[in-house]
GROMACS .gro file of C-alpha atoms in nm:
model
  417
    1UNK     CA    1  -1.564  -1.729  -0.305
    2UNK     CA    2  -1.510  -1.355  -0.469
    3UNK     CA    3  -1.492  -1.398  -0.818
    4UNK     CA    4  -1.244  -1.038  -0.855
    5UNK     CA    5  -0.972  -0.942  -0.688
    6UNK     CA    6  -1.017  -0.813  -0.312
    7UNK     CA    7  -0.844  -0.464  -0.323
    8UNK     CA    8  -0.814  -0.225  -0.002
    9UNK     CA    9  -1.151  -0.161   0.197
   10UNK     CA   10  -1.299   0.163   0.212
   11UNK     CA   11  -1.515   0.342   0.388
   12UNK     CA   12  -1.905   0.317   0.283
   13UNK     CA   13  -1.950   0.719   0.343
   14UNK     CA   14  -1.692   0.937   0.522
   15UNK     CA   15  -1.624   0.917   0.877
   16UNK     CA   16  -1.784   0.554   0.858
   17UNK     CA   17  -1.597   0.392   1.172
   18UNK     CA   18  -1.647   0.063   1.103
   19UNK     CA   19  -1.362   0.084   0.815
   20UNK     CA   20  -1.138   0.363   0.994
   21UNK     CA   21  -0.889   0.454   1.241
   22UNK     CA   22  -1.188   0.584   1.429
   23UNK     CA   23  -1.256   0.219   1.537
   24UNK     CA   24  -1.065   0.276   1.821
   25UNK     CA   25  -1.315   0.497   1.992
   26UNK     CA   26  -1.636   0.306   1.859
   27UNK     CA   27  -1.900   0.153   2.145
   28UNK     CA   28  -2.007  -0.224   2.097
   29UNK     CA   29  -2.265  -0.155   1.815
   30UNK     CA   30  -2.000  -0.038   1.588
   31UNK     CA   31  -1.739  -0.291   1.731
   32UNK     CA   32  -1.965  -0.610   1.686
   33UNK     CA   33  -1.983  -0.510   1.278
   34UNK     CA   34  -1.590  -0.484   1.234
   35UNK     CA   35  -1.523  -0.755   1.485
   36UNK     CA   36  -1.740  -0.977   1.213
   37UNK     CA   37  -1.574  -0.818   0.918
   38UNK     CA   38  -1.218  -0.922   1.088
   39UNK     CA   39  -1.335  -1.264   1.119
   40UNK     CA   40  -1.481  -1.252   0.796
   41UNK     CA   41  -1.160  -1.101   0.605
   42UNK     CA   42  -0.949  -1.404   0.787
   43UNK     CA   43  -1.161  -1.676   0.714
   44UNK     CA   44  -1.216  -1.558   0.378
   45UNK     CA   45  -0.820  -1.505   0.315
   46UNK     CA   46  -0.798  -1.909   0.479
   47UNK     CA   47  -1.094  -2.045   0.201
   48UNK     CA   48  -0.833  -1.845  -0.070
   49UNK     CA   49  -0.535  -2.024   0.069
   50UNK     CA   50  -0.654  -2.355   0.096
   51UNK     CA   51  -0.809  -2.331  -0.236
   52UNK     CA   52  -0.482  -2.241  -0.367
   53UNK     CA   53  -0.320  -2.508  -0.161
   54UNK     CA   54  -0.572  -2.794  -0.295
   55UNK     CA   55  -0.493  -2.688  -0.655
   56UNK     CA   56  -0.122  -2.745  -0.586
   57UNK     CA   57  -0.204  -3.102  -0.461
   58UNK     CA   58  -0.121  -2.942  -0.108
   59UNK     CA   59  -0.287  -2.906   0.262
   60UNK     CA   60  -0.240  -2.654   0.518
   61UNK     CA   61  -0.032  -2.684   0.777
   62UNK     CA   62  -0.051  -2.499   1.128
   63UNK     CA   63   0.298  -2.476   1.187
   64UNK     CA   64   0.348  -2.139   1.338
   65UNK     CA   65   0.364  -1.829   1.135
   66UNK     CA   66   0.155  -2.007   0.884
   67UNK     CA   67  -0.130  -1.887   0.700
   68UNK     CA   68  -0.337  -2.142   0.934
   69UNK     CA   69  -0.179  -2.107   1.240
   70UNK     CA   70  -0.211  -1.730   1.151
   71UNK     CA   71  -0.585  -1.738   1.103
   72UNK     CA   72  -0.621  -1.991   1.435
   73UNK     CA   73  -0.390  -1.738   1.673
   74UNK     CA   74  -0.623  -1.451   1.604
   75UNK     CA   75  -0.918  -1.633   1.762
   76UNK     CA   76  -0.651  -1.751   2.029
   77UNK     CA   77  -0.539  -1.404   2.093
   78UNK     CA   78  -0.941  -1.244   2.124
   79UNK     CA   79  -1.023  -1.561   2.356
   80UNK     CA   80  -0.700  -1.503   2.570
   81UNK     CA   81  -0.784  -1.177   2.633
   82UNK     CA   82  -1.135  -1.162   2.620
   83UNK     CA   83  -1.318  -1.503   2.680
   84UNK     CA   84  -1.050  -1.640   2.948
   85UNK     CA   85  -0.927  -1.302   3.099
   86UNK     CA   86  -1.161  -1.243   3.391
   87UNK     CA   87  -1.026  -0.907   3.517
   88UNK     CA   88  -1.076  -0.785   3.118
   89UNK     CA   89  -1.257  -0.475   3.207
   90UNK     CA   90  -0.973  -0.322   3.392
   91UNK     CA   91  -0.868  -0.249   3.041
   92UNK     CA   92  -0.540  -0.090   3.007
   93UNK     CA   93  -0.477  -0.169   3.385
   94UNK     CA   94  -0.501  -0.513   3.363
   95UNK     CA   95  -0.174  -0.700   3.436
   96UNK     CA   96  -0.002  -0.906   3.180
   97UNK     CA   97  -0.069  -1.233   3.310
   98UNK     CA   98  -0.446  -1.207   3.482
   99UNK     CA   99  -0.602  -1.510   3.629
  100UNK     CA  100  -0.769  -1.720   3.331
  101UNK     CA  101  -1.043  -1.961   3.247
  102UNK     CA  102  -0.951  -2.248   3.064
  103UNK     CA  103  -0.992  -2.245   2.657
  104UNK     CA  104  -1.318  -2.426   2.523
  105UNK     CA  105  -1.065  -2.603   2.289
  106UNK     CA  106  -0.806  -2.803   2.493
  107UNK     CA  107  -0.558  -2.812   2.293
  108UNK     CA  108  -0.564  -2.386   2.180
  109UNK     CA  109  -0.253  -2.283   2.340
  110UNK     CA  110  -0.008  -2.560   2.235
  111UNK     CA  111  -0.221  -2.478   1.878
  112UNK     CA  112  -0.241  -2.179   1.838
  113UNK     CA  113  -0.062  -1.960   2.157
  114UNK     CA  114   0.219  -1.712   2.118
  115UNK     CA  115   0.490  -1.989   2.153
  116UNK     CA  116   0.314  -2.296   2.069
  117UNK     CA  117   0.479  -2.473   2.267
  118UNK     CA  118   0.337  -2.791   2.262
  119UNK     CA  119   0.250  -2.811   1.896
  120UNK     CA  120   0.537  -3.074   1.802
  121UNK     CA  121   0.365  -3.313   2.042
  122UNK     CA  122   0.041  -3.312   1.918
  123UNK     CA  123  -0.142  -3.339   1.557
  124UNK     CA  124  -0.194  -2.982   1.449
  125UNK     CA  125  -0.556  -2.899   1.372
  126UNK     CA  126  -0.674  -2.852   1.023
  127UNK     CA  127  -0.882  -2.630   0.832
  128UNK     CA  128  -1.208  -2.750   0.962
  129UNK     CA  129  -1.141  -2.749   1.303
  130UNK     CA  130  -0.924  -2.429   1.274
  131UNK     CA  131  -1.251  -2.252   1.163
  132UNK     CA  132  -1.460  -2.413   1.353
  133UNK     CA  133  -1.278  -2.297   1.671
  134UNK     CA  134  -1.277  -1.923   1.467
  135UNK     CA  135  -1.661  -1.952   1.422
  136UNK     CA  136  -1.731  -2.046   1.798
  137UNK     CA  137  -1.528  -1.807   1.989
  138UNK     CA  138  -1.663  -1.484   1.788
  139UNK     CA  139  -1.982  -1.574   1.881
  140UNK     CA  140  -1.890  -1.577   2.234
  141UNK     CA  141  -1.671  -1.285   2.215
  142UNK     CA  142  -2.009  -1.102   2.081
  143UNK     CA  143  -2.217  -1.196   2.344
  144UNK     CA  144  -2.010  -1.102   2.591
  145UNK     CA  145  -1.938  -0.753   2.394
  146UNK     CA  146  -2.281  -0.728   2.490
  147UNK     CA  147  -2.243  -0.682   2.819
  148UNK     CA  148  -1.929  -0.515   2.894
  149UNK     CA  149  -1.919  -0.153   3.062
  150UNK     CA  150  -1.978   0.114   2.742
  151UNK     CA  151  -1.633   0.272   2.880
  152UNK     CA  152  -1.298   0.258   2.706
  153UNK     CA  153  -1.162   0.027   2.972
  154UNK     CA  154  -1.437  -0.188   2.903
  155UNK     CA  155  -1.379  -0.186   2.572
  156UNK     CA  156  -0.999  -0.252   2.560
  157UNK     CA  157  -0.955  -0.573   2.463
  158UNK     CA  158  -1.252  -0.575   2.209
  159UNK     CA  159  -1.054  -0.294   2.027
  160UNK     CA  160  -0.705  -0.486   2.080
  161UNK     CA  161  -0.850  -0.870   1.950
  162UNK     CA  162  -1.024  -0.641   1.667
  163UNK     CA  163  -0.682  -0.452   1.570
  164UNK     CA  164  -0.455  -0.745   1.623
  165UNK     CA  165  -0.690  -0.958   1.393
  166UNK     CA  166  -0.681  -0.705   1.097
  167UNK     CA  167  -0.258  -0.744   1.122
  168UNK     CA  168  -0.259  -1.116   1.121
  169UNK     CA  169  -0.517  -1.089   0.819
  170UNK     CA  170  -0.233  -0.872   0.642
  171UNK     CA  171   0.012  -1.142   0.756
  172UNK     CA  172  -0.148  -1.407   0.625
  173UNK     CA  173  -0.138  -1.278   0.309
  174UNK     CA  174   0.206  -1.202   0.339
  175UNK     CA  175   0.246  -1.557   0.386
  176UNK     CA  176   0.058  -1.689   0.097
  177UNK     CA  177   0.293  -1.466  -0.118
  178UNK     CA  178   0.559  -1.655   0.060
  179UNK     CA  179   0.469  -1.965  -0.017
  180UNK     CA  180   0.383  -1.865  -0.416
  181UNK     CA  181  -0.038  -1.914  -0.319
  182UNK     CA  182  -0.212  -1.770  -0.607
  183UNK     CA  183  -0.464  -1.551  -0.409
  184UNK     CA  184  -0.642  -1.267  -0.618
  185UNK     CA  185  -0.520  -0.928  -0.492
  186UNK     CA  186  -0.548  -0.550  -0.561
  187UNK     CA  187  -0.269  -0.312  -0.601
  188UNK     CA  188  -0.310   0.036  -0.605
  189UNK     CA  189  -0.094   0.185  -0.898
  190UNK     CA  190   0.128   0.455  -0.756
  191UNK     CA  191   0.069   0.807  -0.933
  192UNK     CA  192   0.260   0.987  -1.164
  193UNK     CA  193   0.609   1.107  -1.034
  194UNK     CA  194   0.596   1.419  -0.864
  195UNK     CA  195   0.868   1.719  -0.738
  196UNK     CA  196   0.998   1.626  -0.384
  197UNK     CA  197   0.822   1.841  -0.124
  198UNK     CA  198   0.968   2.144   0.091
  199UNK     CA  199   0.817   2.091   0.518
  200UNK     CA  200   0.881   2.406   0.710
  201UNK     CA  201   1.053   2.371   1.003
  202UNK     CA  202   0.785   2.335   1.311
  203UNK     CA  203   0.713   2.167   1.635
  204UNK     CA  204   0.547   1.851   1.569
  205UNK     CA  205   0.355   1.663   1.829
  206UNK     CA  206   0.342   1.286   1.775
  207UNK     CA  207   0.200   1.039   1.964
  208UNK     CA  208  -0.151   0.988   2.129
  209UNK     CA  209  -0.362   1.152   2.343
  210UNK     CA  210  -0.544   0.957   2.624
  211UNK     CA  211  -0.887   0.835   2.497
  212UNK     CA  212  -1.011   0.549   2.340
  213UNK     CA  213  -0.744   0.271   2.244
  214UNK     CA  214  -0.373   0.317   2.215
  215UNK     CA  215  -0.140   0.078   2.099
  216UNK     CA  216   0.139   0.110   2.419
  217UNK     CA  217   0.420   0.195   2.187
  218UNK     CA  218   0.267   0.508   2.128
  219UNK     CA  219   0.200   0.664   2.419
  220UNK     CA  220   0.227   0.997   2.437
  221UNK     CA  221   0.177   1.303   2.302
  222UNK     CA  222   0.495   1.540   2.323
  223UNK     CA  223   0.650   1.794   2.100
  224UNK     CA  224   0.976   1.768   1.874
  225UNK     CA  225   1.149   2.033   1.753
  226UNK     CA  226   1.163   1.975   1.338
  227UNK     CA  227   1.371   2.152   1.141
  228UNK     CA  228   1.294   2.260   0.751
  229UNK     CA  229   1.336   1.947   0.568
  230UNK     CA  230   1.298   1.781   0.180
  231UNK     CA  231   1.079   1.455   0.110
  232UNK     CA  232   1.027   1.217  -0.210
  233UNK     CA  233   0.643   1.286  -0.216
  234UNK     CA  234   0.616   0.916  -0.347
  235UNK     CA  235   0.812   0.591  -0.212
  236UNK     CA  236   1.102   0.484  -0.451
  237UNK     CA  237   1.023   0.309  -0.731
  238UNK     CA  238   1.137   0.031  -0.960
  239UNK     CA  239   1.305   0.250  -1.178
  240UNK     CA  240   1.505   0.421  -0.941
  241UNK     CA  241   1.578   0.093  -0.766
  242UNK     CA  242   1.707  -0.051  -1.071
  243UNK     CA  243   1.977   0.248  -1.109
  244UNK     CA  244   2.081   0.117  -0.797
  245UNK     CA  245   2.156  -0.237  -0.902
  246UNK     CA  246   2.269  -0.142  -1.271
  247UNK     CA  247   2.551   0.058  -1.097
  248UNK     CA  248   2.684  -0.248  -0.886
  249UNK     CA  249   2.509  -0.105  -0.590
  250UNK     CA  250   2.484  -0.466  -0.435
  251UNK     CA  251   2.851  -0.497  -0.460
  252UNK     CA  252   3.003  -0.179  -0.332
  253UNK     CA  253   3.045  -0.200   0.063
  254UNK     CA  254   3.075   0.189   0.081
  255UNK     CA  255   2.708   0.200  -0.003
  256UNK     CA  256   2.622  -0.040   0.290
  257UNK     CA  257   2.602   0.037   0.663
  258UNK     CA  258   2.839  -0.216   0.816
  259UNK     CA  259   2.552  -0.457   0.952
  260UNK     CA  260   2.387  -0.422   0.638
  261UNK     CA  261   2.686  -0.561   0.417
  262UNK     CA  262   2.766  -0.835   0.691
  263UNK     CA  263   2.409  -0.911   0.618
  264UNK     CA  264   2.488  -0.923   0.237
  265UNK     CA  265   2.794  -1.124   0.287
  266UNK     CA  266   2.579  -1.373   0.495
  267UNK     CA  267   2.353  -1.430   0.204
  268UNK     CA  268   2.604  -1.468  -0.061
  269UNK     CA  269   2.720  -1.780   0.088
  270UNK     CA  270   2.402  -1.970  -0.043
  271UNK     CA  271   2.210  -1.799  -0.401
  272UNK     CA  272   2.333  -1.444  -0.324
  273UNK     CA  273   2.108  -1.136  -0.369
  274UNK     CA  274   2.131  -0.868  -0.642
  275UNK     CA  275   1.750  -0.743  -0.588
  276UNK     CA  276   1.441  -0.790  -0.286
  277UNK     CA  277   1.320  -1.075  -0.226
  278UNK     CA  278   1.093  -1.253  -0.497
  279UNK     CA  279   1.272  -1.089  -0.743
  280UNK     CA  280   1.372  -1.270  -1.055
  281UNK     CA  281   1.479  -1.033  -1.292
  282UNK     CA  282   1.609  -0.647  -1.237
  283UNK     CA  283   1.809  -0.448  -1.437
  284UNK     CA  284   1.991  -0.460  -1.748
  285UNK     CA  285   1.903  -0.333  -2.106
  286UNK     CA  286   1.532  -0.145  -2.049
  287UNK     CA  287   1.528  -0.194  -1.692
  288UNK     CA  288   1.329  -0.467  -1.632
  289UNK     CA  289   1.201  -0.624  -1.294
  290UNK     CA  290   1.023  -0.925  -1.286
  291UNK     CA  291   0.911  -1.021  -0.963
  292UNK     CA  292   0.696  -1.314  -0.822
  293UNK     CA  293   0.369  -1.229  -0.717
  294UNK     CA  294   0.127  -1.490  -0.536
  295UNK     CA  295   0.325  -1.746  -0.725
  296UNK     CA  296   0.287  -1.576  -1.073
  297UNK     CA  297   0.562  -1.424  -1.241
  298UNK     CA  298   0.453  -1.034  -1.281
  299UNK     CA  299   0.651  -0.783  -1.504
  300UNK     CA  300   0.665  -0.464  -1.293
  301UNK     CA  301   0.687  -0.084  -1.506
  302UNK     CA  302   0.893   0.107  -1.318
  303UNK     CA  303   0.691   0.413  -1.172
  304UNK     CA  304   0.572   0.107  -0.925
  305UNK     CA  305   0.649   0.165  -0.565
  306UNK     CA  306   1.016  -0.117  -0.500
  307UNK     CA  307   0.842  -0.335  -0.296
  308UNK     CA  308   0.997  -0.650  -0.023
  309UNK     CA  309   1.247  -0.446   0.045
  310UNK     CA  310   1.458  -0.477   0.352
  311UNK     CA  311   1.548  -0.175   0.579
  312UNK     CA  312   1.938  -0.297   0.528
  313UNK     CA  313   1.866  -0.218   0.112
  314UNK     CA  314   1.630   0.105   0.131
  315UNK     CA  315   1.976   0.255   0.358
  316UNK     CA  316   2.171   0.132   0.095
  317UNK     CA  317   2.005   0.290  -0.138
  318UNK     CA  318   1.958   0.625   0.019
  319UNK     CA  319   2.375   0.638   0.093
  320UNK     CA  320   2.393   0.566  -0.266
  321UNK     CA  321   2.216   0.845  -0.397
  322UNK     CA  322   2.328   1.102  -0.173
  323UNK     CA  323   2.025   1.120   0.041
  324UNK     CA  324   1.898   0.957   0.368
  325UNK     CA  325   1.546   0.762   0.526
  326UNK     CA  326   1.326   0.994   0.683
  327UNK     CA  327   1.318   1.055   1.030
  328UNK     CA  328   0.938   0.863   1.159
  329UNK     CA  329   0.869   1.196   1.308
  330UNK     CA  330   0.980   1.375   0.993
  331UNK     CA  331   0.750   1.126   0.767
  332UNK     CA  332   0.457   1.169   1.015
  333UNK     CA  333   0.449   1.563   0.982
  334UNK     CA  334   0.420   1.554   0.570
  335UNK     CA  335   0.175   1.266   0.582
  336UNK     CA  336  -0.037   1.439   0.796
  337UNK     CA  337   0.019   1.799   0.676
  338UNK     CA  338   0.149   1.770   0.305
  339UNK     CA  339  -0.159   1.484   0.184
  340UNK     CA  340  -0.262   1.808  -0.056
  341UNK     CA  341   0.093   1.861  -0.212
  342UNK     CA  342   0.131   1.531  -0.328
  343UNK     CA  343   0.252   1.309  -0.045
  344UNK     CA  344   0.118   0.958  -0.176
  345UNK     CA  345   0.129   0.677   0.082
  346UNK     CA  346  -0.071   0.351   0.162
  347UNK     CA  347   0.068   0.129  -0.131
  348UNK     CA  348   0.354  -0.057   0.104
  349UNK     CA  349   0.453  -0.023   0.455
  350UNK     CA  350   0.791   0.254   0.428
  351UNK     CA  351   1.091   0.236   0.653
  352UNK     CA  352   1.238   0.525   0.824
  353UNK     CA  353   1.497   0.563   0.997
  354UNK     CA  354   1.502   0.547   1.378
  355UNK     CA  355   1.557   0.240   1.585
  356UNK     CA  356   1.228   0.191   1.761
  357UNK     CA  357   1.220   0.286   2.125
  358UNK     CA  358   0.975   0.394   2.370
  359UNK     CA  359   0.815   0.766   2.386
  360UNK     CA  360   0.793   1.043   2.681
  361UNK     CA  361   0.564   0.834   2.925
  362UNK     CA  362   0.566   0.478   2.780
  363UNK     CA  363   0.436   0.170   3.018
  364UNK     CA  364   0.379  -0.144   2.895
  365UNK     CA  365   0.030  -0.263   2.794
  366UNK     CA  366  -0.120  -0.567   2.925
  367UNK     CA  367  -0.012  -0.725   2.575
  368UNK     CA  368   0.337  -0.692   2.714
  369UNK     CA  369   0.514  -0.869   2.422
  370UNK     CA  370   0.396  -0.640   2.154
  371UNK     CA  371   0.663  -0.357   2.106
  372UNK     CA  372   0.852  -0.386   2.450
  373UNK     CA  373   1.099  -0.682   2.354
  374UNK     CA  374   1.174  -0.473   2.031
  375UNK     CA  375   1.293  -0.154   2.166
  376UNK     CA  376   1.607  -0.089   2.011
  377UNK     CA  377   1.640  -0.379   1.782
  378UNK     CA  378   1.358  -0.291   1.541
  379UNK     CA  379   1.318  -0.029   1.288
  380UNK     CA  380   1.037   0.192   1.284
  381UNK     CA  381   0.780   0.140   0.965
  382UNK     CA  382   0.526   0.384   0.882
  383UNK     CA  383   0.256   0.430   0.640
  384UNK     CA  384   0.012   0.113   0.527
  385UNK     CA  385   0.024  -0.154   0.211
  386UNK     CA  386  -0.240  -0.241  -0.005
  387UNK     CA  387  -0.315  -0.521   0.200
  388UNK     CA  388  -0.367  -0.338   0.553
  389UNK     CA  389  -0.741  -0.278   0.636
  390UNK     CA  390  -0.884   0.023   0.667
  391UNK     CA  391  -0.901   0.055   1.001
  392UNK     CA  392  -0.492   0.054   1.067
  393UNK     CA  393  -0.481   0.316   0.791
  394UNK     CA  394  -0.321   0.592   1.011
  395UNK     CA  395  -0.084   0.815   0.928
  396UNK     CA  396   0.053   0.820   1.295
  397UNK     CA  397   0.054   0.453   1.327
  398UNK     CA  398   0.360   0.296   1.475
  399UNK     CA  399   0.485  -0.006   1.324
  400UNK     CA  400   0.789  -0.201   1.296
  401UNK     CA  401   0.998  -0.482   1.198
  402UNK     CA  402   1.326  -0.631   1.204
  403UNK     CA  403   1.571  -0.440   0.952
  404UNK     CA  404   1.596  -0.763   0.776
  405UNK     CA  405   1.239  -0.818   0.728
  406UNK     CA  406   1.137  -0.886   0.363
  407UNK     CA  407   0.850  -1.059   0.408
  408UNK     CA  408   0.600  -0.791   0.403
  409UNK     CA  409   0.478  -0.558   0.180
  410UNK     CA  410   0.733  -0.286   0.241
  411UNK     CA  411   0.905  -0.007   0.048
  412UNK     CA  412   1.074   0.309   0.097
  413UNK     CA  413   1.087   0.705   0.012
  414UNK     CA  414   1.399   0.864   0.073
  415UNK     CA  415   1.487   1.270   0.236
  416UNK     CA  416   1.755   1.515   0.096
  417UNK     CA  417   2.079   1.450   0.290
   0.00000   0.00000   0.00000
């Protein structure tokens, strides 16, 4: 048990792949180490939750979405695709529902699957047997790392169950600040406020390039025509979130896109909401926010990046002041070209503003479920949190969420109008 806080991981010397984005095009040696340090963040996050859980008189449940059905579906998901899927090394080629060996645990897909289906009819594992099943499949997974073809559609899947199990780490901690766990945690303080930053117009060129492992929602690489635009070199903070709220911001409809306040509306029929979620106090004389953290009360000073904030309140907020979210493309370009000026990310996930939808040449991976069913419902999230491991640190990562999403460690930074 880590006696300090975990914070962000970094890299041990630059261009160390084990802890970066180069991951994606590392061969088995390097792959083994972070598959073990995936395993190892998620079993160490579980020990922190169910300590937390014990001192609250409390077990863990494995009701899905939990922190322990969480840590049990990322051993799922690398056996699915790795230990069960015989036609694994056709990588990217493989089809979405291969032939598949049966789980060494019995009951792992009414456990622990994608819809846990069958988990209402059965008693839901607990801790032990949760990491017991964790400890046994990464061994097999390793040995048969071992002996898979050094290519990248050999690879595939290692990368994918490697990738997938650093974001269900993240979301299990997400969790444990849902339930009010008191986990030890590390948050980057955000910088002094600096000038909003000038981007020449350009032709940007996002999306991937062929090689090593692509998530499918961003495939490919094709050019955009950007014009000259003006971007908040930090996300917004608490202090200019509480302007917002001190000037009845949650209670003027003109400042809400129409979904948005019918989302408002929906919640004002039970507590109401004058603030993100976990907040307890905002506004008022001095400008406080008090907001819970990990089941502690935490006074927040204001240059702090406005964190659990849905995409429905960072619009909001942007129509109120007079400016607008960035375009993902438009965010992408000064992240990757600006870092020197002053563009500060990787303290919460940011919203932008585009709808997510598929790219120039777009095909479904053989994880068919992960972006396809939310083209054109979700909203696009770039950036990282303090929570995301270092290997999904990537400014050209494409993430996303439902625009009412709260739950995760999200923010915003906002674009002249």
């Amino acid at each position: 048990m880590p006696a300090s806080p975990l914070a962000p991981d970094m890299p041990a010397r630059a261009g160390d792949a084990l802890h970066t984005p180069a991951v994606r095009h590392a061969g088995p040696d390097v792959l083994s180490l972070a598959l073990m340090d995936a395993r190892n963040r998620v079993l160490q996050w579980l020990a922190l939750c169910e300590t937390a859980a014990t001192a609250r008189g409390e077990a863990l449940t494995a009701t899905p979405g939990d922190v322990l059905w969480l840590a049990g579906h990322a051993g799922w998901f690398a056996e699915f695709w790795i230990g069960r899927n015989t036609q694994r090394y056709q990588g990217p080629a493989c089809p979405a529902r291969p032939l598949r060996l049966a789980s060494t645990e019995a009951c792992a897909d009414d456990w622990w699957g994608d819809t846990a289906h069958g988990a209402a009819r059965r008693p839901l594992p607990d801790a032990a047997t949760t990491r017991a099943f964790l400890l046994e499949q990464l061994e097999s997974t390793l040995e048969l790392l071992g002996k898979a073809p050094q290519d990248d559609a050999g690879l595939y899947f290692y990368r994918l169950a490697l990738l997938h199990e650093d974001l269900r780490s993240e979301d299990m901690l997400a969790q444990a600040q849902r339930c009010g766990m008191h986990v030890p945690f590390a948050a980057r303080e955000q910088g002094r406020s600096l000038p909003a930053l000038s981007i020449p117009g350009t032709r940007w060129s996002p999306g991937a390039v062929p090689g090593g492992f692509v998530f499918d929602n961003e495939q490919w690489r094709h050019e955009v025509e950007l014009p000259e635009f003006e971007i908040d070199a930090q996300p917004v903070s608490w202090a200019q979130f509480v302007e917002f709220v001190d000037d009845g911001g949650y209670d003027r409809p003109q400042c809400w896109h129409p979904e948005g306040w019918a989302w408002l509306q929906q919640l004002a029929q039970g507590d109401g909401r004058r603030g993100p979620r976990y907040v307890e106090q905002i506004g008022g004389a001095g400008g406080a926010v008090l907001q819970q953290r990990f089941g502690r009360p935490v006074r927040l000073a204001g240059h702090q990046s406005a964190m659990h904030v849905t995409w429905w309140e960072a619009d909001a907020w942007c129509r109120w002041a007079g400016r607008r979210l960035p375009a993902e493309v438009e965010w992408e370009c000064a992240a990757v070209t600006a870092a020197r000026r002053g563009f500060d990310w990787g303290q919460v996930h940011e919203w932008t503003a585009g709808t997510l939808r598929p790219w120039p040449g777009f095909s479904p991976g053989p994880w068919a479920d992960y972006s396809q069913p939310w083209f054109g419902r979700a909203r696009v999230l770039r950036g990282a949190s303090f929570a995301t491991r270092g290997r999904l640190r990537d400014a050209r990562f494409r993430g996303f969420a439902d625009p009412a999403d709260d739950l995760r460690f999200v923010g915003f930074r906002s674009c002249a109008a």
